[in-house]
PDB file of N, CA and C in Angstrom:
ATOM      1  N   MET A 169      -1.099 -15.488   1.792  1.00 51.00           N
ATOM      2  CA  MET A 169      -0.726 -15.586   0.394  1.00 51.00           C
ATOM      3  C   MET A 169       0.734 -15.169   0.245  1.00 51.00           C
ATOM      4  N   MET A 170       1.520 -15.993  -0.335  1.00 54.00           N
ATOM      5  CA  MET A 170       2.929 -15.697  -0.558  1.00 54.00           C
ATOM      6  C   MET A 170       3.083 -14.888  -1.847  1.00 54.00           C
ATOM      7  N   PRO A 171       3.976 -13.912  -1.846  1.00 51.00           N
ATOM      8  CA  PRO A 171       4.170 -13.145  -3.069  1.00 51.00           C
ATOM      9  C   PRO A 171       4.775 -14.009  -4.167  1.00 51.00           C
ATOM     10  N   THR A 172       4.338 -13.763  -5.381  1.00 53.00           N
ATOM     11  CA  THR A 172       4.881 -14.492  -6.517  1.00 53.00           C
ATOM     12  C   THR A 172       6.139 -13.791  -7.001  1.00 53.00           C
ATOM     13  N   GLY A 173       6.790 -14.373  -7.997  1.00 57.00           N
ATOM     14  CA  GLY A 173       7.997 -13.769  -8.535  1.00 57.00           C
ATOM     15  C   GLY A 173       7.765 -12.385  -9.109  1.00 57.00           C
ATOM     16  N   THR A 174       6.556 -12.108  -9.564  1.00 70.00           N
ATOM     17  CA  THR A 174       6.256 -10.803 -10.141  1.00 70.00           C
ATOM     18  C   THR A 174       5.606  -9.865  -9.133  1.00 70.00           C
ATOM     19  N   ASP A 175       5.253 -10.353  -7.960  1.00 88.00           N
ATOM     20  CA  ASP A 175       4.607  -9.528  -6.941  1.00 88.00           C
ATOM     21  C   ASP A 175       5.624  -9.231  -5.843  1.00 88.00           C
ATOM     22  N   ARG A 176       6.403  -8.204  -6.054  1.00 96.00           N
ATOM     23  CA  ARG A 176       7.460  -7.841  -5.114  1.00 96.00           C
ATOM     24  C   ARG A 176       6.881  -7.179  -3.874  1.00 96.00           C
ATOM     25  N   LEU A 177       7.645  -7.216  -2.816  1.00 98.00           N
ATOM     26  CA  LEU A 177       7.274  -6.549  -1.579  1.00 98.00           C
ATOM     27  C   LEU A 177       7.943  -5.181  -1.532  1.00 98.00           C
ATOM     28  N   LEU A 178       7.149  -4.172  -1.200  1.00 98.00           N
ATOM     29  CA  LEU A 178       7.628  -2.796  -1.186  1.00 98.00           C
ATOM     30  C   LEU A 178       7.758  -2.300   0.248  1.00 98.00           C
ATOM     31  N   PRO A 179       8.899  -1.734   0.615  1.00 98.00           N
ATOM     32  CA  PRO A 179       9.051  -1.173   1.955  1.00 98.00           C
ATOM     33  C   PRO A 179       8.284   0.149   2.067  1.00 98.00           C
ATOM     34  N   LEU A 180       8.051   0.581   3.292  1.00 98.00           N
ATOM     35  CA  LEU A 180       7.275   1.797   3.536  1.00 98.00           C
ATOM     36  C   LEU A 180       7.776   3.016   2.763  1.00 98.00           C
ATOM     37  N   PRO A 181       9.075   3.313   2.718  1.00 98.00           N
ATOM     38  CA  PRO A 181       9.497   4.507   1.964  1.00 98.00           C
ATOM     39  C   PRO A 181       9.064   4.487   0.497  1.00 98.00           C
ATOM     40  N   VAL A 182       9.054   3.326  -0.120  1.00 98.00           N
ATOM     41  CA  VAL A 182       8.617   3.212  -1.514  1.00 98.00           C
ATOM     42  C   VAL A 182       7.112   3.446  -1.606  1.00 98.00           C
ATOM     43  N   VAL A 183       6.354   2.881  -0.672  1.00 98.00           N
ATOM     44  CA  VAL A 183       4.898   3.070  -0.658  1.00 98.00           C
ATOM     45  C   VAL A 183       4.564   4.546  -0.434  1.00 98.00           C
ATOM     46  N   LEU A 184       5.281   5.202   0.458  1.00 98.00           N
ATOM     47  CA  LEU A 184       5.068   6.635   0.690  1.00 98.00           C
ATOM     48  C   LEU A 184       5.291   7.422  -0.597  1.00 98.00           C
ATOM     49  N   HIS A 185       6.346   7.098  -1.316  1.00 98.00           N
ATOM     50  CA  HIS A 185       6.652   7.791  -2.570  1.00 98.00           C
ATOM     51  C   HIS A 185       5.588   7.512  -3.636  1.00 98.00           C
ATOM     52  N   MET A 186       5.183   6.260  -3.764  1.00 97.00           N
ATOM     53  CA  MET A 186       4.207   5.885  -4.799  1.00 97.00           C
ATOM     54  C   MET A 186       2.843   6.519  -4.562  1.00 97.00           C
ATOM     55  N   THR A 187       2.438   6.641  -3.300  1.00 97.00           N
ATOM     56  CA  THR A 187       1.092   7.107  -2.981  1.00 97.00           C
ATOM     57  C   THR A 187       1.014   8.593  -2.665  1.00 97.00           C
ATOM     58  N   SER A 188       2.139   9.209  -2.368  1.00 96.00           N
ATOM     59  CA  SER A 188       2.191  10.611  -1.923  1.00 96.00           C
ATOM     60  C   SER A 188       1.413  10.823  -0.627  1.00 96.00           C
ATOM     61  N   LEU A 189       1.286   9.769   0.166  1.00 98.00           N
ATOM     62  CA  LEU A 189       0.624   9.866   1.460  1.00 98.00           C
ATOM     63  C   LEU A 189       1.679   9.895   2.556  1.00 98.00           C
ATOM     64  N   SER A 190       1.286  10.405   3.723  1.00 98.00           N
ATOM     65  CA  SER A 190       2.182  10.370   4.872  1.00 98.00           C
ATOM     66  C   SER A 190       2.064   9.018   5.568  1.00 98.00           C
ATOM     67  N   LYS A 191       3.042   8.719   6.377  1.00 98.00           N
ATOM     68  CA  LYS A 191       3.034   7.466   7.140  1.00 98.00           C
ATOM     69  C   LYS A 191       1.800   7.397   8.041  1.00 98.00           C
ATOM     70  N   SER A 192       1.480   8.494   8.716  1.00 98.00           N
ATOM     71  CA  SER A 192       0.326   8.482   9.619  1.00 98.00           C
ATOM     72  C   SER A 192      -0.981   8.298   8.852  1.00 98.00           C
ATOM     73  N   LYS A 193      -1.088   8.873   7.651  1.00 98.00           N
ATOM     74  CA  LYS A 193      -2.296   8.713   6.831  1.00 98.00           C
ATOM     75  C   LYS A 193      -2.443   7.268   6.370  1.00 98.00           C
ATOM     76  N   ILE A 194      -1.343   6.640   5.962  1.00 98.00           N
ATOM     77  CA  ILE A 194      -1.402   5.244   5.526  1.00 98.00           C
ATOM     78  C   ILE A 194      -1.895   4.360   6.660  1.00 98.00           C
ATOM     79  N   TYR A 195      -1.322   4.517   7.848  1.00 98.00           N
ATOM     80  CA  TYR A 195      -1.721   3.656   8.964  1.00 98.00           C
ATOM     81  C   TYR A 195      -3.140   3.965   9.444  1.00 98.00           C
ATOM     82  N   ALA A 196      -3.570   5.224   9.373  1.00 98.00           N
ATOM     83  CA  ALA A 196      -4.959   5.555   9.708  1.00 98.00           C
ATOM     84  C   ALA A 196      -5.909   4.910   8.703  1.00 98.00           C
ATOM     85  N   ASP A 197      -5.548   4.941   7.425  1.00 98.00           N
ATOM     86  CA  ASP A 197      -6.388   4.332   6.392  1.00 98.00           C
ATOM     87  C   ASP A 197      -6.395   2.810   6.494  1.00 98.00           C
ATOM     88  N   ILE A 198      -5.311   2.210   6.947  1.00 98.00           N
ATOM     89  CA  ILE A 198      -5.304   0.761   7.181  1.00 98.00           C
ATOM     90  C   ILE A 198      -6.312   0.427   8.275  1.00 98.00           C
ATOM     91  N   ARG A 199      -6.278   1.196   9.370  1.00 98.00           N
ATOM     92  CA  ARG A 199      -7.226   0.953  10.473  1.00 98.00           C
ATOM     93  C   ARG A 199      -8.673   1.138  10.025  1.00 98.00           C
ATOM     94  N   ALA A 200      -8.908   2.041   9.075  1.00 98.00           N
ATOM     95  CA  ALA A 200     -10.259   2.309   8.571  1.00 98.00           C
ATOM     96  C   ALA A 200     -10.612   1.434   7.369  1.00 98.00           C
ATOM     97  N   ASN A 201      -9.773   0.462   7.048  1.00 98.00           N
ATOM     98  CA  ASN A 201      -9.985  -0.441   5.902  1.00 98.00           C
ATOM     99  C   ASN A 201     -10.063   0.297   4.569  1.00 98.00           C
ATOM    100  N   ARG A 202      -9.300   1.384   4.441  1.00 97.00           N
ATOM    101  CA  ARG A 202      -9.252   2.137   3.181  1.00 97.00           C
ATOM    102  C   ARG A 202      -7.924   1.983   2.459  1.00 97.00           C
ATOM    103  N   PHE A 203      -6.995   1.211   3.051  1.00 98.00           N
ATOM    104  CA  PHE A 203      -5.674   1.002   2.460  1.00 98.00           C
ATOM    105  C   PHE A 203      -5.265  -0.429   2.756  1.00 98.00           C
ATOM    106  N   PRO A 204      -4.601  -1.087   1.812  1.00 98.00           N
ATOM    107  CA  PRO A 204      -4.231  -2.494   2.032  1.00 98.00           C
ATOM    108  C   PRO A 204      -3.249  -2.646   3.195  1.00 98.00           C
ATOM    109  N   PRO A 205      -3.450  -3.656   4.011  1.00 98.00           N
ATOM    110  CA  PRO A 205      -2.526  -3.886   5.124  1.00 98.00           C
ATOM    111  C   PRO A 205      -1.196  -4.448   4.626  1.00 98.00           C
ATOM    112  N   PRO A 206      -0.139  -4.218   5.382  1.00 98.00           N
ATOM    113  CA  PRO A 206       1.165  -4.750   4.985  1.00 98.00           C
ATOM    114  C   PRO A 206       1.299  -6.224   5.326  1.00 98.00           C
ATOM    115  N   VAL A 207       2.310  -6.829   4.754  1.00 98.00           N
ATOM    116  CA  VAL A 207       2.714  -8.192   5.088  1.00 98.00           C
ATOM    117  C   VAL A 207       3.760  -8.055   6.194  1.00 98.00           C
ATOM    118  N   LYS A 208       3.563  -8.753   7.290  1.00 97.00           N
ATOM    119  CA  LYS A 208       4.526  -8.710   8.387  1.00 97.00           C
ATOM    120  C   LYS A 208       5.724  -9.589   8.050  1.00 97.00           C
ATOM    121  N   LEU A 209       6.909  -9.023   8.082  1.00 96.00           N
ATOM    122  CA  LEU A 209       8.134  -9.755   7.788  1.00 96.00           C
ATOM    123  C   LEU A 209       8.921 -10.060   9.060  1.00 96.00           C
ATOM    124  N   GLY A 210       8.540  -9.437  10.136  1.00 96.00           N
ATOM    125  CA  GLY A 210       9.204  -9.617  11.419  1.00 96.00           C
ATOM    126  C   GLY A 210       8.531  -8.729  12.440  1.00 96.00           C
ATOM    127  N   PRO A 211       9.022  -8.711  13.662  1.00 95.00           N
ATOM    128  CA  PRO A 211       8.371  -7.923  14.707  1.00 95.00           C
ATOM    129  C   PRO A 211       8.315  -6.425  14.402  1.00 95.00           C
ATOM    130  N   LYS A 212       9.311  -5.912  13.685  1.00 93.00           N
ATOM    131  CA  LYS A 212       9.346  -4.477  13.384  1.00 93.00           C
ATOM    132  C   LYS A 212       9.509  -4.202  11.897  1.00 93.00           C
ATOM    133  N   LYS A 213       9.176  -5.166  11.071  1.00 96.00           N
ATOM    134  CA  LYS A 213       9.388  -5.028   9.623  1.00 96.00           C
ATOM    135  C   LYS A 213       8.129  -5.432   8.877  1.00 96.00           C
ATOM    136  N   SER A 214       7.655  -4.541   8.020  1.00 97.00           N
ATOM    137  CA  SER A 214       6.483  -4.801   7.189  1.00 97.00           C
ATOM    138  C   SER A 214       6.767  -4.319   5.776  1.00 97.00           C
ATOM    139  N   ALA A 215       6.019  -4.853   4.833  1.00 98.00           N
ATOM    140  CA  ALA A 215       6.125  -4.421   3.440  1.00 98.00           C
ATOM    141  C   ALA A 215       4.778  -4.675   2.773  1.00 98.00           C
ATOM    142  N   TRP A 216       4.565  -4.044   1.639  1.00 99.00           N
ATOM    143  CA  TRP A 216       3.302  -4.173   0.915  1.00 99.00           C
ATOM    144  C   TRP A 216       3.533  -4.890  -0.399  1.00 99.00           C
ATOM    145  N   ARG A 217       2.567  -5.691  -0.803  1.00 98.00           N
ATOM    146  CA  ARG A 217       2.623  -6.344  -2.111  1.00 98.00           C
ATOM    147  C   ARG A 217       2.430  -5.281  -3.191  1.00 98.00           C
ATOM    148  N   THR A 218       3.239  -5.354  -4.220  1.00 98.00           N
ATOM    149  CA  THR A 218       3.122  -4.424  -5.338  1.00 98.00           C
ATOM    150  C   THR A 218       1.710  -4.450  -5.909  1.00 98.00           C
ATOM    151  N   SER A 219       1.137  -5.625  -6.059  1.00 97.00           N
ATOM    152  CA  SER A 219      -0.208  -5.745  -6.640  1.00 97.00           C
ATOM    153  C   SER A 219      -1.253  -5.044  -5.777  1.00 97.00           C
ATOM    154  N   ASP A 220      -1.120  -5.108  -4.456  1.00 98.00           N
ATOM    155  CA  ASP A 220      -2.075  -4.429  -3.571  1.00 98.00           C
ATOM    156  C   ASP A 220      -2.003  -2.918  -3.749  1.00 98.00           C
ATOM    157  N   ILE A 221      -0.796  -2.389  -3.849  1.00 98.00           N
ATOM    158  CA  ILE A 221      -0.635  -0.939  -4.021  1.00 98.00           C
ATOM    159  C   ILE A 221      -1.119  -0.509  -5.407  1.00 98.00           C
ATOM    160  N   GLN A 222      -0.827  -1.295  -6.429  1.00 96.00           N
ATOM    161  CA  GLN A 222      -1.295  -0.965  -7.780  1.00 96.00           C
ATOM    162  C   GLN A 222      -2.816  -0.974  -7.851  1.00 96.00           C
ATOM    163  N   LYS A 223      -3.462  -1.950  -7.211  1.00 96.00           N
ATOM    164  CA  LYS A 223      -4.933  -1.989  -7.184  1.00 96.00           C
ATOM    165  C   LYS A 223      -5.481  -0.779  -6.455  1.00 96.00           C
ATOM    166  N   TRP A 224      -4.866  -0.418  -5.340  1.00 97.00           N
ATOM    167  CA  TRP A 224      -5.319   0.740  -4.576  1.00 97.00           C
ATOM    168  C   TRP A 224      -5.186   2.011  -5.421  1.00 97.00           C
ATOM    169  N   LEU A 225      -4.043   2.171  -6.088  1.00 96.00           N
ATOM    170  CA  LEU A 225      -3.836   3.337  -6.943  1.00 96.00           C
ATOM    171  C   LEU A 225      -4.838   3.370  -8.090  1.00 96.00           C
ATOM    172  N   ALA A 226      -5.112   2.230  -8.695  1.00 94.00           N
ATOM    173  CA  ALA A 226      -6.080   2.165  -9.797  1.00 94.00           C
ATOM    174  C   ALA A 226      -7.471   2.547  -9.315  1.00 94.00           C
ATOM    175  N   GLY A 227      -7.815   2.161  -8.110  1.00 92.00           N
ATOM    176  CA  GLY A 227      -9.113   2.516  -7.545  1.00 92.00           C
ATOM    177  C   GLY A 227      -9.226   3.986  -7.212  1.00 92.00           C
ATOM    178  N   ARG A 228      -8.106   4.638  -6.981  1.00 86.00           N
ATOM    179  CA  ARG A 228      -8.096   6.063  -6.662  1.00 86.00           C
ATOM    180  C   ARG A 228      -8.184   6.929  -7.915  1.00 86.00           C
ATOM    181  N   ALA A 229      -7.746   6.434  -9.058  1.00 72.00           N
ATOM    182  CA  ALA A 229      -7.705   7.229 -10.285  1.00 72.00           C
ATOM    183  C   ALA A 229      -9.072   7.782 -10.676  1.00 72.00           C
ATOM    184  N   PRO A 230     -10.158   6.989 -10.670  1.00 69.00           N
ATOM    185  CA  PRO A 230     -11.459   7.554 -11.037  1.00 69.00           C
ATOM    186  C   PRO A 230     -11.902   8.671 -10.096  1.00 69.00           C
ATOM    187  N   ALA A 231     -11.554   8.577  -8.821  1.00 61.00           N
ATOM    188  CA  ALA A 231     -11.930   9.615  -7.870  1.00 61.00           C
ATOM    189  C   ALA A 231     -11.217  10.924  -8.194  1.00 61.00           C
ATOM    190  N   ARG A 232      -9.956  10.849  -8.616  1.00 57.00           N
ATOM    191  CA  ARG A 232      -9.203  12.054  -8.963  1.00 57.00           C
ATOM    192  C   ARG A 232      -9.720  12.668 -10.257  1.00 57.00           C
ATOM    193  N   ILE A 233     -10.114  11.843 -11.205  1.00 56.00           N
ATOM    194  CA  ILE A 233     -10.620  12.345 -12.483  1.00 56.00           C
ATOM    195  C   ILE A 233     -11.965  13.037 -12.284  1.00 56.00           C
ATOM    196  N   ALA A 234     -12.816  12.483 -11.410  1.00 55.00           N
ATOM    197  CA  ALA A 234     -14.147  13.030 -11.179  1.00 55.00           C
ATOM    198  C   ALA A 234     -14.097  14.324 -10.379  1.00 55.00           C
ATOM    199  N   ALA A 235     -13.045  14.552  -9.634  1.00 53.00           N
ATOM    200  CA  ALA A 235     -12.958  15.730  -8.757  1.00 53.00           C
ATOM    201  C   ALA A 235     -12.753  17.009  -9.514  1.00 53.00           C
TER     202      ALA A 235
END
């Protein structure tokens, strides 16, 4: 799926800031299917769709409220 004009690609530092997770936690959660995988932009370059991160954050909000 190609990103649309409103679905920007976010580099890892932005995703780290938005989620307050560490790099190792993000990649562990990707392997465990608990975090959206990145879009590969090259052999050493990845980014995440804004919509994927927003959906993930929205899904986390009820868990934080219930805690």
